[in-house]
CSV table of C-alpha atoms in Angstrom, one decimal:
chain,number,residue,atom,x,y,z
A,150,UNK,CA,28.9,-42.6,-6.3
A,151,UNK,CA,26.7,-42.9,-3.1
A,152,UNK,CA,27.0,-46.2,-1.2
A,153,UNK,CA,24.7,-47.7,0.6
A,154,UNK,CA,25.1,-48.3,4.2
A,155,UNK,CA,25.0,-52.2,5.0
A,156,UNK,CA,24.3,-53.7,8.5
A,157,UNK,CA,23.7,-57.4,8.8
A,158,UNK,CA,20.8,-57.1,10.9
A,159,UNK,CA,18.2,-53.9,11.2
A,160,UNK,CA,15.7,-53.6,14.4
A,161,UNK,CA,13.2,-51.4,13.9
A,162,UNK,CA,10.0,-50.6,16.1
A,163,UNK,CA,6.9,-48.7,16.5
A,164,UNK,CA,6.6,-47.4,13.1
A,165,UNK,CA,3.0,-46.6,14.2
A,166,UNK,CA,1.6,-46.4,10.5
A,167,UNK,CA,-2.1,-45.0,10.2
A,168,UNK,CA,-1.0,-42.7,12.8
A,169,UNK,CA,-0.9,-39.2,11.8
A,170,UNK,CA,1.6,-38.5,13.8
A,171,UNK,CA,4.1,-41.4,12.1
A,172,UNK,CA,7.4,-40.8,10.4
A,173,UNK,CA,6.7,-42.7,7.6
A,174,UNK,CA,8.3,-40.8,4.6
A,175,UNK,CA,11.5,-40.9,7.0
A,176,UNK,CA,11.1,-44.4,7.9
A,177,UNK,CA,11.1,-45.4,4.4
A,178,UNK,CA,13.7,-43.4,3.3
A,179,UNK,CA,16.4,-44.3,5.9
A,180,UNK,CA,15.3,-48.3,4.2
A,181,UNK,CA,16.1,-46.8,0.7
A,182,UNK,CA,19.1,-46.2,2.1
A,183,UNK,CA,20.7,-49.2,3.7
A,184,UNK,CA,20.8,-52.9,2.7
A,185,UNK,CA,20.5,-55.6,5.8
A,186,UNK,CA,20.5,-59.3,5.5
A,187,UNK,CA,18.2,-59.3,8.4
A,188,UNK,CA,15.2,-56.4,9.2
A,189,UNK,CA,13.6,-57.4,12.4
A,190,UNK,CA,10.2,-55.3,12.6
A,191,UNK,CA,9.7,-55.4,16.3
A,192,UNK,CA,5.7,-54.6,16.7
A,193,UNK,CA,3.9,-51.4,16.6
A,194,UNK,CA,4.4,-51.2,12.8
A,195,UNK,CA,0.9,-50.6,12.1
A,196,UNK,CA,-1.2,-48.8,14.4
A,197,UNK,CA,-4.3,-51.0,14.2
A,198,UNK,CA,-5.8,-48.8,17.5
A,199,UNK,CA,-5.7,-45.2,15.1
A,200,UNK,CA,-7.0,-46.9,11.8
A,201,UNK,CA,-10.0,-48.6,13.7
A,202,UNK,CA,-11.3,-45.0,14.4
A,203,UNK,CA,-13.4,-43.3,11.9
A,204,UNK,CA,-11.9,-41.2,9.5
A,205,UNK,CA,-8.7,-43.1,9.0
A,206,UNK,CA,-7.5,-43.9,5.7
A,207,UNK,CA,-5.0,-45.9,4.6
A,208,UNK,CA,-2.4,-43.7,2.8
A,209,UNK,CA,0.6,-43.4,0.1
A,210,UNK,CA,3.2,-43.0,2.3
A,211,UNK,CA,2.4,-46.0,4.1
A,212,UNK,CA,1.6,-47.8,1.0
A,213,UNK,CA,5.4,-46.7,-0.1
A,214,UNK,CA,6.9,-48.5,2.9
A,215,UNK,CA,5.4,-52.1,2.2
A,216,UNK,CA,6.8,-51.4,-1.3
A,217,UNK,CA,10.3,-50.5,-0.1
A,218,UNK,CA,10.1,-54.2,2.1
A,219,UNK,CA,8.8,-56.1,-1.0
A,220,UNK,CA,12.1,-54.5,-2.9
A,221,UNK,CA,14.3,-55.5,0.1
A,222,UNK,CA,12.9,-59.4,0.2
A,223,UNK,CA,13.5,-59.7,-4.0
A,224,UNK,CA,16.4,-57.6,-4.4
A,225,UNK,CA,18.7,-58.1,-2.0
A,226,UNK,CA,17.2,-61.5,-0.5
A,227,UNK,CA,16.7,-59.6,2.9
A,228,UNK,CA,14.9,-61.7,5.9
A,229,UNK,CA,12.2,-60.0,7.2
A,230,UNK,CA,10.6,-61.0,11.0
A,231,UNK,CA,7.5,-59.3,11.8
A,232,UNK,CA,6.9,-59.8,15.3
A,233,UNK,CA,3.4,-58.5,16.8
A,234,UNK,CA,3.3,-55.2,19.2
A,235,UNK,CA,0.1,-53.7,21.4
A,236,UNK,CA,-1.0,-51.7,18.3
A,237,UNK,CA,-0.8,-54.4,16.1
A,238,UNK,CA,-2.2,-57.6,18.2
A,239,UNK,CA,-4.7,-57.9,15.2
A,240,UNK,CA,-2.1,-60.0,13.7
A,241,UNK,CA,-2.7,-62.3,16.9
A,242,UNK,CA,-5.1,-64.2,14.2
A,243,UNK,CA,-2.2,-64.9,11.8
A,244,UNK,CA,0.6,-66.0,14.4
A,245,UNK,CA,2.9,-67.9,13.6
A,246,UNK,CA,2.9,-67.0,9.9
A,247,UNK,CA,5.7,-67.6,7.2
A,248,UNK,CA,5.6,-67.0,3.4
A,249,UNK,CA,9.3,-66.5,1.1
A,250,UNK,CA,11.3,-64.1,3.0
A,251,UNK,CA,8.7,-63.3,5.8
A,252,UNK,CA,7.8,-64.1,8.8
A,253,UNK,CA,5.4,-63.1,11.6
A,254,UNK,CA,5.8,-63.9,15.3
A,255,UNK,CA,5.2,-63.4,18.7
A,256,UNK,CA,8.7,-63.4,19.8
A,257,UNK,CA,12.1,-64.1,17.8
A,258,UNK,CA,15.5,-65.8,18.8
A,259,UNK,CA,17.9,-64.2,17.1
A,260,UNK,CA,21.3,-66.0,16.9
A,261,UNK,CA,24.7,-63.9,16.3
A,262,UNK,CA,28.2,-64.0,16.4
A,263,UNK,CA,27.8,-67.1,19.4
A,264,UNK,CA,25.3,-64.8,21.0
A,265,UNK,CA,21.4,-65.4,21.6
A,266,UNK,CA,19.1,-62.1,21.8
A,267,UNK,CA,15.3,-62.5,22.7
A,268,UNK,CA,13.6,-60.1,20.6
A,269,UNK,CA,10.2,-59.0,21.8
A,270,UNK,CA,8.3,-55.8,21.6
A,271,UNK,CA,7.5,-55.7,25.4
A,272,UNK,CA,4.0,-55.0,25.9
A,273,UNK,CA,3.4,-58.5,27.8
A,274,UNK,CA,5.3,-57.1,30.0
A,275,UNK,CA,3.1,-53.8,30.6
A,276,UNK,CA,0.3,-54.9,32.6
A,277,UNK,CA,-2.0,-52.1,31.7
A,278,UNK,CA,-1.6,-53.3,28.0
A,279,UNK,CA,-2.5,-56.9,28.9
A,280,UNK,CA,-4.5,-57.0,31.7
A,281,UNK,CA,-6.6,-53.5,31.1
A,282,UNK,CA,-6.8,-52.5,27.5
A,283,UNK,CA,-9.2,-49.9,27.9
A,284,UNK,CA,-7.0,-48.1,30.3
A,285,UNK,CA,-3.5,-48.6,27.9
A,286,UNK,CA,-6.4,-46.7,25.1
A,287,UNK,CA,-7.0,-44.0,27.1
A,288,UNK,CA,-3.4,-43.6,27.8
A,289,UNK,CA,-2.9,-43.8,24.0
A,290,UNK,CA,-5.4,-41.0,23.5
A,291,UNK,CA,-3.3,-38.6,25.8
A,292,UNK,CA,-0.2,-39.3,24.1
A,293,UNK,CA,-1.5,-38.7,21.2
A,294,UNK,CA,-2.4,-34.9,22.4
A,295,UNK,CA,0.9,-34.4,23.8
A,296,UNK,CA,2.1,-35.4,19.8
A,297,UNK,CA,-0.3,-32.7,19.1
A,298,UNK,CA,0.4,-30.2,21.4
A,299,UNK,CA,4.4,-31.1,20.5
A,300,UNK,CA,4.3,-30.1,16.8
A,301,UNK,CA,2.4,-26.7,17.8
A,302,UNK,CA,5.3,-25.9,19.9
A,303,UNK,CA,7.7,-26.8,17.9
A,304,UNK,CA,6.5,-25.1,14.9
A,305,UNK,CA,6.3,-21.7,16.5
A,306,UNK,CA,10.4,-22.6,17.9
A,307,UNK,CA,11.4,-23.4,13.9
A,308,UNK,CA,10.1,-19.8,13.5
A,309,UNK,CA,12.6,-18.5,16.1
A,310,UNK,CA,15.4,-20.6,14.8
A,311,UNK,CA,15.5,-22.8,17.6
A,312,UNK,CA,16.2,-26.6,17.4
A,313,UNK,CA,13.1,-29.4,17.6
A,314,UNK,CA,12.1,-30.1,21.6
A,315,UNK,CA,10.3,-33.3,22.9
A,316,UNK,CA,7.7,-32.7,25.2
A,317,UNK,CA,6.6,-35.9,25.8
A,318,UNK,CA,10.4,-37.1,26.1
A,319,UNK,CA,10.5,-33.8,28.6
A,320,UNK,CA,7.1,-35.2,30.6
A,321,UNK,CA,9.0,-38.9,30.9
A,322,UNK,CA,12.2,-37.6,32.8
A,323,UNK,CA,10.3,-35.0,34.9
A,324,UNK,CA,7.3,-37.2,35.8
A,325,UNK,CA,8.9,-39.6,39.1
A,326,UNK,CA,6.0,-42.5,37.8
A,327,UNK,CA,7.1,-42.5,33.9
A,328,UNK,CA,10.8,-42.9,35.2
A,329,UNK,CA,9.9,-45.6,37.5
A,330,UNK,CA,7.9,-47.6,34.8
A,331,UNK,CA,10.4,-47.3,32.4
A,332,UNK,CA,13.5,-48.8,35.0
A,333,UNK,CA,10.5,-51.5,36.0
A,334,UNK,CA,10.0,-52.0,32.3
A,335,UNK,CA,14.2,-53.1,31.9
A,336,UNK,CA,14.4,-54.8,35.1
A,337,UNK,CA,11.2,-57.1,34.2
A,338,UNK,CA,13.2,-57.7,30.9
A,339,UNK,CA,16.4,-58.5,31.9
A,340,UNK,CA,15.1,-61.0,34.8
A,341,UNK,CA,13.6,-63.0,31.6
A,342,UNK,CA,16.8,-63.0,29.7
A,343,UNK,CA,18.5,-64.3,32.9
A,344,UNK,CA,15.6,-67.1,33.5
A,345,UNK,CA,16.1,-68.5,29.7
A,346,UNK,CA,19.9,-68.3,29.7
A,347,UNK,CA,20.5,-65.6,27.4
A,348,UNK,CA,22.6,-63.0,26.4
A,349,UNK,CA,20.7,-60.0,25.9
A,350,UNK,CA,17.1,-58.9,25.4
A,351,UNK,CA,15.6,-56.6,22.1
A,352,UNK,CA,12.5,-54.1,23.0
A,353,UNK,CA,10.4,-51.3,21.7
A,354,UNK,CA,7.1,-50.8,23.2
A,355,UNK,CA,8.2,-47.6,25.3
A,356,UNK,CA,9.5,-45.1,22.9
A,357,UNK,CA,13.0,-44.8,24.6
A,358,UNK,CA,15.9,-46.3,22.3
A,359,UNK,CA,18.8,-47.8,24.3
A,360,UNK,CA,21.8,-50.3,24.2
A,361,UNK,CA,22.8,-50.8,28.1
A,362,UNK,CA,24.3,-53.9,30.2
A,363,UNK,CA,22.7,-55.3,33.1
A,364,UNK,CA,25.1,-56.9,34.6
A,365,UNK,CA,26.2,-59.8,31.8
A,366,UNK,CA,22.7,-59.2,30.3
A,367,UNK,CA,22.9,-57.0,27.2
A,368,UNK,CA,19.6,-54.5,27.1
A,369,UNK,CA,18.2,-52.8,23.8
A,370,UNK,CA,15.1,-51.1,22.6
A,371,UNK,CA,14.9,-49.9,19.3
A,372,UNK,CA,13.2,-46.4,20.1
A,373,UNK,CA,10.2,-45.6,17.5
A,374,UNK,CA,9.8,-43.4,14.6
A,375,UNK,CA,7.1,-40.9,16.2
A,376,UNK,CA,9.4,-38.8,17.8
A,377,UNK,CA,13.4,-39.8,18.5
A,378,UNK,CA,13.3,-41.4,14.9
A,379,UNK,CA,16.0,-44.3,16.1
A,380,UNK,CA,16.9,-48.1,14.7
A,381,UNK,CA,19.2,-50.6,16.4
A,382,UNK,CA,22.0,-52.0,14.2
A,383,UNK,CA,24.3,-54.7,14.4
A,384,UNK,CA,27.6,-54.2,12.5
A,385,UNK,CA,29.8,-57.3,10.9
A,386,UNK,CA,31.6,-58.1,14.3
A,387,UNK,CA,28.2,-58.3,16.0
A,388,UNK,CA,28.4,-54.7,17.7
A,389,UNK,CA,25.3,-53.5,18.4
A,390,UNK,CA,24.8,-49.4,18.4
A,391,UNK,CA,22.0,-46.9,17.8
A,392,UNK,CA,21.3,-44.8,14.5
A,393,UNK,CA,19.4,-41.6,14.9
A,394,UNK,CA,17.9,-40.5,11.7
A,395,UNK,CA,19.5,-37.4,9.9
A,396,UNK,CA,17.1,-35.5,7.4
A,397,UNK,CA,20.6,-34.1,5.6
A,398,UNK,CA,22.4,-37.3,5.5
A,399,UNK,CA,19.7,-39.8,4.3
A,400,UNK,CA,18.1,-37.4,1.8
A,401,UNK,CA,20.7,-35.6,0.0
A,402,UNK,CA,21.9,-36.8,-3.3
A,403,UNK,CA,25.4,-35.2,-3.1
A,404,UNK,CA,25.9,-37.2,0.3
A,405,UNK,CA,29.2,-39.7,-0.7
A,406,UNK,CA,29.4,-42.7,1.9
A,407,UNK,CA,32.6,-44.9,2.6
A,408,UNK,CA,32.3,-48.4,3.7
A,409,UNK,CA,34.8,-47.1,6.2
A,410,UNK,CA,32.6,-44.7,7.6
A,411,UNK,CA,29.8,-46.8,8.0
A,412,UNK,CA,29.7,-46.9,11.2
A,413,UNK,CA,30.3,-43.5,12.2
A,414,UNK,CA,27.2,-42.3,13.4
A,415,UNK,CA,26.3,-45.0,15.4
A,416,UNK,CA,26.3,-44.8,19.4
């Protein structure tokens, strides 16, 4: 008999649903999967920018993945915090919002083991986001062609038996600006988790999963589910690590999980 992996809390970010280029099946399988007493959604769950152009539907799959929360919440009693990202700022109207198990917010203090984490998506810290939202758009529209451009190549390199390549992943370590922004981006991050006294800070916002110290300042971003297809978890002695989704693990019914080896793939 499978079991199902539990983590006390979940942080997941930049689902981007209603964009085609979303993980959404995955996503929603890796929840079908786990049980959590806490699921942190950390903005960029719905892609309000790609549904308000034309031709955008609402789909299934996405559908699927509200279902798969609703199940969490009643079943198991999971808390879910919905806190609001760039692509989902139309929520901005509903802020703060709390109904049974869920809330949405602008930002979230998360309280664990005698720690205290600031959990926020990150875009008020991106001042093209903020300050020039036309501009973050435009940005949006490129990075949507690389995603393009990415699954063309990476089709034709399945065909050749080689393994999946990020090209926009590629463009951020080889282009000196994207490296810059992104160590900017940590710094800004960490100097606010100094100012308030706290013990770590919880992103998204730039696509780029990690769990790093600043000094006595614990760093983490959740990653997205576009690409790296990554979620932070917290274990039951308050370790944080990352989980990288595994199309063999999470969707094979002969797969047979120990509680002892629950945490074995995190890092």
């Amino acid at each position: 008999m499978k079991l199902r992996k539990y983590y006390p809390t979940v942080v997941l970010s930049d689902i981007h649903l209603g964009s085609e280029h979303s993980r959404t099946k995955e996503v929603t399988n890796f929840l079908k999967h786990i049980d959590c007493d806490r699921l942190i959604l950390n903005g960029d769950i719905i892609d309000g920018w790609q549904l308000q152009k034309s031709g955008k539907r609402w789909k299934q799959a996405q559908t699927d993945f509200f279902k798969v929360l609703m199940k969490m919440m009643e079943k198991k009693g999971t808390q879910i915090i919905y806190v609001r990202g760039n692509h989902d700022d139309f929520l901005d109207k509903l802020v703060p919002f709390r109904f049974s198990n869920i809330s949405i917010v602008k930002d979230y203090l998360l309280n664990s083991h005698g720690k205290r984490y600031l959990v926020t998506h990150g875009d008020i810290f991106d001042t093209v986001t903020t300050n020039m939202r036309w501009l973050a758009m435009l940005g949006d529209i490129g990075y949507t062609f690389l995603l393009w451009l990415n699954k063309i190549y990476n089709r034709n390199r399945e065909k050749q038996g080689k393994p999946y390549f990020s090209l926009s992943q590629h463009v951020k370590h080889r282009v000196k600006s994207a490296v810059s922004y992104i160590s900017d981006f940590e710094r800004e991050l960490v100097k606010l988790a100094q100012a308030k006294r706290l013990d770590g800070i919880i992103c998204g916002h730039i696509h780029q999963a990690a769990n790093v110290w600043y000094g006595d300042v614990h760093y983490l971003n959740s990653g997205d589910w576009v690409e790296s297809m990554t979620a932070l978890v917290e274990n039951e002695q308050g370790e944080w690590g990352i989980v990288t989704y595994n199309k063999a693990e999470y969707e094979s019914d002969e797969e047979t999980v120990s509680r002892n080896a629950l945490y074995a793939e995190v890092i």
